[in-house]
Tab-separated table of C-alpha atoms and ligand atoms in Angstrom:
chain	number	residue	atom	x	y	z
W	6	UNK	CA	120.181	102.723	91.224
W	7	UNK	CA	119.252	101.187	94.652
W	8	UNK	CA	115.652	100.371	94.993
W	9	UNK	CA	115.036	98.713	98.703
W	10	UNK	CA	111.624	97.418	99.752
W	11	UNK	CA	110.224	100.436	102.942
W	12	UNK	CA	109.402	98.315	106.592
W	13	UNK	CA	105.387	98.702	106.870
W	14	UNK	CA	105.233	97.353	109.881
W	15	UNK	CA	101.636	94.536	109.881
W	16	UNK	CA	102.344	94.684	106.385
W	17	UNK	CA	105.329	93.878	105.010
W	18	UNK	CA	105.596	90.764	106.656
W	19	UNK	CA	107.680	87.653	105.522
W	20	UNK	CA	104.835	86.593	103.427
W	21	UNK	CA	104.517	89.888	101.478
W	22	UNK	CA	108.459	90.535	101.865
W	23	UNK	CA	108.932	86.884	100.156
W	24	UNK	CA	106.631	87.698	97.130
W	25	UNK	CA	107.127	90.887	96.195
W	26	UNK	CA	110.802	90.406	96.171
W	27	UNK	CA	110.463	87.443	94.061
W	28	UNK	CA	108.772	89.672	91.380
W	29	UNK	CA	111.932	91.399	91.755
W	30	UNK	CA	113.670	94.598	90.961
W	31	UNK	CA	115.143	94.792	95.164
W	32	UNK	CA	118.299	95.524	95.666
W	33	UNK	CA	117.569	94.744	99.661
W	34	UNK	CA	114.576	94.908	102.124
W	35	UNK	CA	114.268	96.351	105.657
W	36	UNK	CA	112.282	94.167	107.942
W	37	UNK	CA	109.394	95.741	110.364
W	38	UNK	CA	110.785	97.310	113.501
W	39	UNK	CA	112.365	95.886	116.436
W	40	UNK	CA	111.524	97.923	119.754
W	41	UNK	CA	114.572	98.422	121.441
W	42	UNK	CA	113.372	98.799	125.009
W	43	UNK	CA	116.081	96.736	127.103
W	44	UNK	CA	119.653	95.144	126.977
W	45	UNK	CA	120.165	91.233	125.711
W	46	UNK	CA	116.870	90.179	123.583
W	47	UNK	CA	115.983	86.481	122.905
W	48	UNK	CA	117.008	85.512	119.609
W	49	UNK	CA	113.232	84.860	119.089
W	50	UNK	CA	112.558	88.321	119.315
W	51	UNK	CA	114.935	88.794	116.101
W	52	UNK	CA	113.473	85.495	114.274
W	53	UNK	CA	109.886	86.779	114.874
W	54	UNK	CA	110.134	89.833	113.554
W	55	UNK	CA	112.361	88.570	110.916
W	56	UNK	CA	111.925	84.720	110.536
W	57	UNK	CA	114.108	85.268	107.045
W	58	UNK	CA	117.716	85.397	109.575
W	59	UNK	CA	116.826	81.959	109.763
W	60	UNK	CA	117.910	81.195	106.406
W	61	UNK	CA	120.936	83.301	105.806
W	62	UNK	CA	119.802	86.993	106.224
W	63	UNK	CA	117.940	86.328	102.912
W	64	UNK	CA	113.863	86.210	101.659
W	65	UNK	CA	113.679	82.629	99.657
W	66	UNK	CA	114.637	84.749	96.154
W	67	UNK	CA	118.045	85.852	98.164
W	68	UNK	CA	117.428	89.499	98.483
W	69	UNK	CA	119.373	90.469	101.445
W	70	UNK	CA	117.262	91.673	104.796
W	71	UNK	CA	118.097	94.517	107.287
W	72	UNK	CA	116.823	94.622	110.617
W	73	UNK	CA	115.733	97.849	111.307
W	74	UNK	CA	115.942	98.844	115.199
W	75	UNK	CA	113.705	101.954	117.209
W	76	UNK	CA	114.549	103.042	120.059
W	77	UNK	CA	116.701	105.728	122.120
W	78	UNK	CA	118.070	103.913	125.188
W	79	UNK	CA	122.204	103.275	123.825
W	80	UNK	CA	123.486	100.422	124.978
W	81	UNK	CA	120.286	98.359	124.380
W	82	UNK	CA	120.787	99.699	121.166
W	83	UNK	CA	124.009	98.865	120.440
W	84	UNK	CA	124.027	95.479	122.334
W	85	UNK	CA	121.111	94.686	120.258
W	86	UNK	CA	122.244	95.744	116.847
W	87	UNK	CA	125.319	93.530	117.439
W	88	UNK	CA	123.167	90.541	117.999
W	89	UNK	CA	120.633	91.109	115.336
W	90	UNK	CA	124.250	91.372	112.890
W	91	UNK	CA	125.793	87.721	114.137
W	92	UNK	CA	122.649	86.394	113.569
W	93	UNK	CA	122.791	87.048	109.777
W	94	UNK	CA	121.299	90.756	108.997
W	95	UNK	CA	122.430	92.084	106.695
W	96	UNK	CA	123.585	95.817	108.790
W	97	UNK	CA	121.583	97.366	110.369
W	98	UNK	CA	119.047	100.131	110.245
W	99	UNK	CA	117.141	102.755	112.735
W	100	UNK	CA	114.193	104.111	112.543
W	101	UNK	CA	114.111	108.039	113.057
W	102	UNK	CA	110.428	107.982	111.029
W	103	UNK	CA	107.746	105.663	113.376
W	104	UNK	CA	104.596	108.274	113.688
W	105	UNK	CA	103.280	106.192	116.762
W	106	UNK	CA	101.856	108.094	119.655
W	107	UNK	CA	102.994	104.999	121.995
W	108	UNK	CA	106.858	104.851	120.738
W	109	UNK	CA	106.829	108.592	120.889
W	110	UNK	CA	106.114	108.740	124.242
W	111	UNK	CA	109.036	106.889	125.263
W	112	UNK	CA	110.407	109.067	122.959
W	113	UNK	CA	111.555	106.805	120.589
W	114	UNK	CA	110.755	107.184	116.174
W	115	UNK	CA	110.114	110.624	114.758
W	116	UNK	CA	110.067	112.214	118.163
W	117	UNK	CA	113.456	112.271	118.262
W	118	UNK	CA	114.129	113.885	115.092
W	119	UNK	CA	113.582	117.783	117.585
W	120	UNK	CA	116.809	116.939	119.122
W	121	UNK	CA	119.522	115.872	115.962
W	122	UNK	CA	122.114	114.805	119.200
W	123	UNK	CA	120.227	112.483	119.970
W	124	UNK	CA	120.093	111.100	116.643
W	125	UNK	CA	123.562	111.309	116.417
W	126	UNK	CA	124.540	109.733	119.768
W	127	UNK	CA	121.840	106.234	118.620
W	128	UNK	CA	123.525	106.426	115.680
W	129	UNK	CA	127.323	106.283	116.919
W	130	UNK	CA	126.661	104.407	119.239
W	131	UNK	CA	125.091	101.052	117.096
W	132	UNK	CA	127.727	101.852	114.424
W	133	UNK	CA	130.564	102.176	117.416
W	134	UNK	CA	129.600	98.231	118.266
W	135	UNK	CA	129.850	96.692	115.105
W	136	UNK	CA	132.733	95.845	112.643
W	137	UNK	CA	133.092	98.213	110.049
W	138	UNK	CA	132.223	96.729	107.004
W	139	UNK	CA	128.578	96.152	108.509
W	140	UNK	CA	126.782	98.685	107.052
W	141	UNK	CA	124.629	101.152	109.606
W	142	UNK	CA	121.301	102.939	107.652
W	143	UNK	CA	119.039	105.191	109.229
W	144	UNK	CA	115.304	106.468	108.019
W	145	UNK	CA	114.304	109.991	108.981
W	146	UNK	CA	111.208	111.993	107.482
W	147	UNK	CA	111.666	115.709	107.164
W	148	UNK	CA	110.814	116.976	110.917
W	149	UNK	CA	108.669	116.124	113.754
W	150	UNK	CA	106.076	119.601	113.790
W	151	UNK	CA	108.486	121.269	110.704
W	152	UNK	CA	111.962	120.885	109.031
W	153	UNK	CA	113.658	123.110	110.435
W	154	UNK	CA	115.902	120.823	111.711
W	155	UNK	CA	116.525	118.263	108.533
W	156	UNK	CA	119.284	119.178	107.600
W	157	UNK	CA	120.368	119.260	111.063
W	158	UNK	CA	119.673	115.489	111.799
W	159	UNK	CA	120.653	114.881	108.251
W	160	UNK	CA	124.239	115.716	109.485
W	161	UNK	CA	123.876	114.089	112.805
W	162	UNK	CA	122.852	110.735	110.794
W	163	UNK	CA	125.994	111.415	109.092
W	164	UNK	CA	128.174	111.912	111.965
W	165	UNK	CA	127.454	109.162	113.691
W	166	UNK	CA	128.527	107.112	111.409
W	167	UNK	CA	125.629	105.850	109.040
W	168	UNK	CA	126.919	105.223	105.131
W	169	UNK	CA	123.432	105.801	104.276
W	170	UNK	CA	119.592	108.032	105.038
W	171	UNK	CA	117.092	107.050	103.941
W	172	UNK	CA	114.510	110.137	104.182
W	173	UNK	CA	110.538	109.350	104.146
W	174	UNK	CA	109.689	113.289	102.499
W	175	UNK	CA	107.021	114.180	105.070
W	176	UNK	CA	106.759	115.627	108.397
W	177	UNK	CA	105.249	113.306	111.484
W	178	UNK	CA	102.769	115.668	111.064
W	179	UNK	CA	102.269	115.315	107.698
W	180	UNK	CA	101.410	112.008	108.450
W	181	UNK	CA	100.920	110.328	104.919
W	182	UNK	CA	99.381	113.570	102.924
W	183	UNK	CA	100.044	114.177	99.684
W	184	UNK	CA	102.235	115.469	98.401
W	185	UNK	CA	105.663	113.825	99.205
W	186	UNK	CA	108.837	116.839	99.202
W	187	UNK	CA	110.554	115.131	96.751
W	188	UNK	CA	112.449	119.387	95.857
W	189	UNK	CA	113.455	118.986	99.863
W	190	UNK	CA	115.665	116.051	99.867
W	191	UNK	CA	117.927	117.761	97.008
W	192	UNK	CA	118.391	120.719	99.512
W	193	UNK	CA	119.779	117.581	102.522
W	194	UNK	CA	121.809	115.907	99.797
W	195	UNK	CA	123.588	118.624	99.177
W	196	UNK	CA	124.851	119.142	103.044
W	197	UNK	CA	126.170	115.540	103.585
W	198	UNK	CA	128.292	112.954	102.507
W	199	UNK	CA	126.807	109.862	102.425
W	200	UNK	CA	123.655	108.240	99.816
W	201	UNK	CA	120.273	109.828	100.221
W	202	UNK	CA	117.366	106.994	99.506
W	203	UNK	CA	114.467	108.709	98.439
W	204	UNK	CA	111.208	107.383	99.997
W	205	UNK	CA	107.176	108.047	99.906
W	206	UNK	CA	104.408	108.570	96.400
W	207	UNK	CA	106.350	106.791	94.643
W	208	UNK	CA	103.189	104.327	93.101
W	209	UNK	CA	104.053	104.569	89.120
W	210	UNK	CA	107.736	104.457	87.064
W	211	UNK	CA	107.207	107.455	86.530
W	212	UNK	CA	106.843	108.813	89.992
W	213	UNK	CA	110.131	107.184	90.089
W	214	UNK	CA	111.826	109.709	87.239
W	215	UNK	CA	110.034	112.381	88.583
W	216	UNK	CA	111.386	111.901	92.293
W	217	UNK	CA	114.977	111.503	90.753
W	218	UNK	CA	115.293	114.498	88.301
W	219	UNK	CA	113.177	116.313	91.707
W	220	UNK	CA	115.580	114.526	94.838
W	221	UNK	CA	118.443	114.288	92.657
W	222	UNK	CA	119.618	110.790	93.520
W	223	UNK	CA	118.344	107.851	91.636
W	224	UNK	CA	118.129	105.782	94.840
W	225	UNK	CA	114.294	105.191	96.136
W	226	UNK	CA	112.556	103.233	98.904
W	227	UNK	CA	109.360	101.632	97.583
W	228	UNK	CA	106.610	101.361	100.459
W	229	UNK	CA	103.218	101.318	99.403
W	230	UNK	CA	103.461	101.672	95.824
W	231	UNK	CA	105.118	97.828	95.890
W	232	UNK	CA	101.806	96.417	97.855
W	233	UNK	CA	99.802	97.906	95.261
W	234	UNK	CA	102.311	97.503	92.333
W	235	UNK	CA	104.091	93.996	92.800
W	236	UNK	CA	105.872	94.425	89.897
W	237	UNK	CA	107.107	98.901	90.473
W	238	UNK	CA	110.711	97.799	91.297
W	239	UNK	CA	111.750	95.899	88.421
W	240	UNK	CA	109.712	98.047	85.777
W	241	UNK	CA	111.394	100.922	87.264
W	242	UNK	CA	114.757	99.476	86.515
W	243	UNK	CA	112.880	97.672	83.125
W	244	UNK	CA	111.227	101.284	81.956
W	245	UNK	CA	108.238	99.637	81.762
W	246	UNK	CA	104.991	101.949	82.358
W	247	UNK	CA	102.738	99.306	81.725
W	248	UNK	CA	101.659	97.302	85.211
W	249	UNK	CA	100.981	93.312	85.538
W	250	UNK	CA	97.352	93.335	84.614
W	251	UNK	CA	94.581	91.428	87.758
W	252	UNK	CA	95.450	87.449	86.085
W	253	UNK	CA	98.832	87.497	87.437
W	254	UNK	CA	98.259	89.351	90.498
W	255	UNK	CA	95.679	87.082	91.513
W	256	UNK	CA	97.897	84.466	90.939
W	257	UNK	CA	99.954	85.999	93.786
W	258	UNK	CA	96.875	86.829	96.266
W	259	UNK	CA	96.661	83.246	95.534
W	260	UNK	CA	99.906	82.618	96.074
W	261	UNK	CA	100.258	84.844	99.319
W	262	UNK	CA	96.621	82.883	100.650
W	263	UNK	CA	97.472	79.945	100.608
W	264	UNK	CA	100.956	80.378	102.156
W	265	UNK	CA	99.257	82.208	105.134
W	266	UNK	CA	96.784	79.197	105.636
W	267	UNK	CA	99.318	77.007	105.669
W	268	UNK	CA	101.513	79.103	108.520
W	269	UNK	CA	99.340	81.335	110.358
W	270	UNK	CA	96.062	80.985	113.104
W	271	UNK	CA	93.367	81.287	111.336
W	272	UNK	CA	91.737	83.933	113.252
W	273	UNK	CA	95.016	85.900	111.809
W	274	UNK	CA	94.155	84.989	108.077
W	275	UNK	CA	91.116	87.165	107.020
W	276	UNK	CA	92.682	91.070	108.356
W	277	UNK	CA	95.816	89.510	106.221
W	278	UNK	CA	93.624	89.205	103.004
W	279	UNK	CA	91.704	91.978	102.878
W	280	UNK	CA	94.670	94.446	103.999
W	281	UNK	CA	96.188	93.089	101.236
W	282	UNK	CA	93.537	93.293	98.885
W	283	UNK	CA	92.417	96.532	100.438
W	284	UNK	CA	95.806	97.979	98.816
W	285	UNK	CA	94.933	96.430	95.370
W	286	UNK	CA	92.076	97.732	94.869
W	287	UNK	CA	93.283	101.336	94.472
W	288	UNK	CA	95.226	99.824	91.333
W	289	UNK	CA	92.762	97.044	89.951
W	290	UNK	CA	88.836	97.228	89.482
W	291	UNK	CA	88.970	93.553	89.970
W	292	UNK	CA	89.826	93.760	93.451
W	293	UNK	CA	87.694	95.759	93.729
W	294	UNK	CA	85.225	93.648	93.094
W	295	UNK	CA	86.927	90.996	95.103
W	296	UNK	CA	86.736	93.611	97.915
W	297	UNK	CA	83.549	93.967	97.957
W	298	UNK	CA	82.923	89.635	98.790
W	299	UNK	CA	85.682	89.087	101.134
W	300	UNK	CA	85.119	92.807	103.306
W	301	UNK	CA	82.545	90.599	106.176
W	302	UNK	CA	83.991	87.510	105.442
W	303	UNK	CA	85.847	86.109	108.082
W	304	UNK	CA	85.611	82.316	108.191
W	305	UNK	CA	88.390	80.106	106.276
W	306	UNK	CA	86.740	78.335	103.984
W	307	UNK	CA	84.466	80.389	102.684
W	308	UNK	CA	87.494	82.831	101.930
W	309	UNK	CA	89.287	79.849	100.020
W	310	UNK	CA	86.467	79.903	97.641
W	311	UNK	CA	86.255	83.635	96.686
W	312	UNK	CA	89.935	83.311	96.156
W	313	UNK	CA	90.284	80.491	93.913
W	314	UNK	CA	86.963	82.241	91.764
W	315	UNK	CA	88.927	85.953	91.914
G	1	FMN	C1	100.680	100.125	107.490
G	1	FMN	C2	102.661	100.434	107.394
G	1	FMN	C3	103.058	100.693	108.045
G	1	FMN	C4	104.954	101.140	108.279
G	1	FMN	N1	106.090	100.776	108.854
G	1	FMN	C5	107.117	101.434	109.149
G	1	FMN	C6	108.222	101.216	109.583
G	1	FMN	O1	108.228	99.720	110.935
G	1	FMN	N2	109.464	101.365	109.525
G	1	FMN	C7	109.471	102.470	109.491
G	1	FMN	O2	110.760	102.818	108.930
G	1	FMN	N3	108.449	102.754	108.369
G	1	FMN	C8	107.341	102.615	108.365
G	1	FMN	N4	106.342	103.012	107.162
G	1	FMN	C9	106.472	103.647	106.750
G	1	FMN	C10	107.249	103.161	105.401
G	1	FMN	O3	108.572	102.972	105.451
G	1	FMN	C11	107.749	104.725	104.239
G	1	FMN	O4	108.288	105.070	105.069
G	1	FMN	C12	106.053	105.048	104.028
G	1	FMN	O5	104.911	104.402	103.620
G	1	FMN	C13	106.355	105.729	102.415
G	1	FMN	O6	106.095	105.661	101.629
G	1	FMN	P1	105.518	105.132	100.323
G	1	FMN	O7	104.200	106.601	99.777
G	1	FMN	O8	106.202	104.403	99.625
G	1	FMN	O9	104.615	104.319	101.062
G	1	FMN	C14	105.120	101.998	107.716
G	1	FMN	C15	104.297	102.492	106.574
G	1	FMN	C16	103.006	101.947	106.128
G	1	FMN	C17	102.501	102.086	105.379
């Protein structure tokens, strides 16, 4: 069983990654994506998205981090992949799932799922530039508009030289609408020889077991489920159904708040806090109460007091 913390742009940033991986259970984490538009990005681009590279490519508790790249320019992808690995990234992950209009307009992300050959070329270019022992992985959805190219896409990723593939069990068109189609993952695993990591809608330990039973893989990537239940990965390992109580989660929230307060400009703090509380309230009634107290508040000193009292 391998459990990976999902890349989540603007949500699973360095602060949340630090906290979530510290709860245990994760084998590695994938960074928010670096949009690759040109060759030879300066190091600061990688350090901005993945500050962990300054600390041996690991979060504070020692969980390795893999930089995710998004783009379709072969030389630019290869060159930046090489640099990210030199800076300490634990392999390279390639994003073929991003639904963003801006990204898709430039022919990157999920739109590439319409042309398996383009997936092959990008994976192959990145693979060819990296030493053989460095992992190259890719993350895809079941398709763009439909699932007709799902098997071809997974096979193209394997043929390009990836050593594992994560599949978010929805098409781009399906967005984030439930359910995730875990049964399709079994069909994909049947036609490839590299490990498949299942992703999408694993919110509970029960969901983990259902996903394993349906998809046939024991490897999973957790996204929003881990944001809402920070101990989800460690509970999956222990097969413990009941999650942490609000008393412990609020301590994490407090830690998070102190962390961003001392590092980020004041204008950015409230938004980051609200984003996490908005997720936590889906699971914790106390977070719902806190949400109503903070949702219109912009002043950090006021938020300091509300978080303290939560
Ligand atoms: C706010 C947010 C940002 C995301 N950013 C990325 C990203 O940078 N790269 C990527 O491959 N997937 C990204 N995703 C997709 C997630 O990695 C994951 O595939 C998706 O949330 C489904 O998994 P979940 O149901 O466990 O959350 C993002 C998802 C969310 C909610």
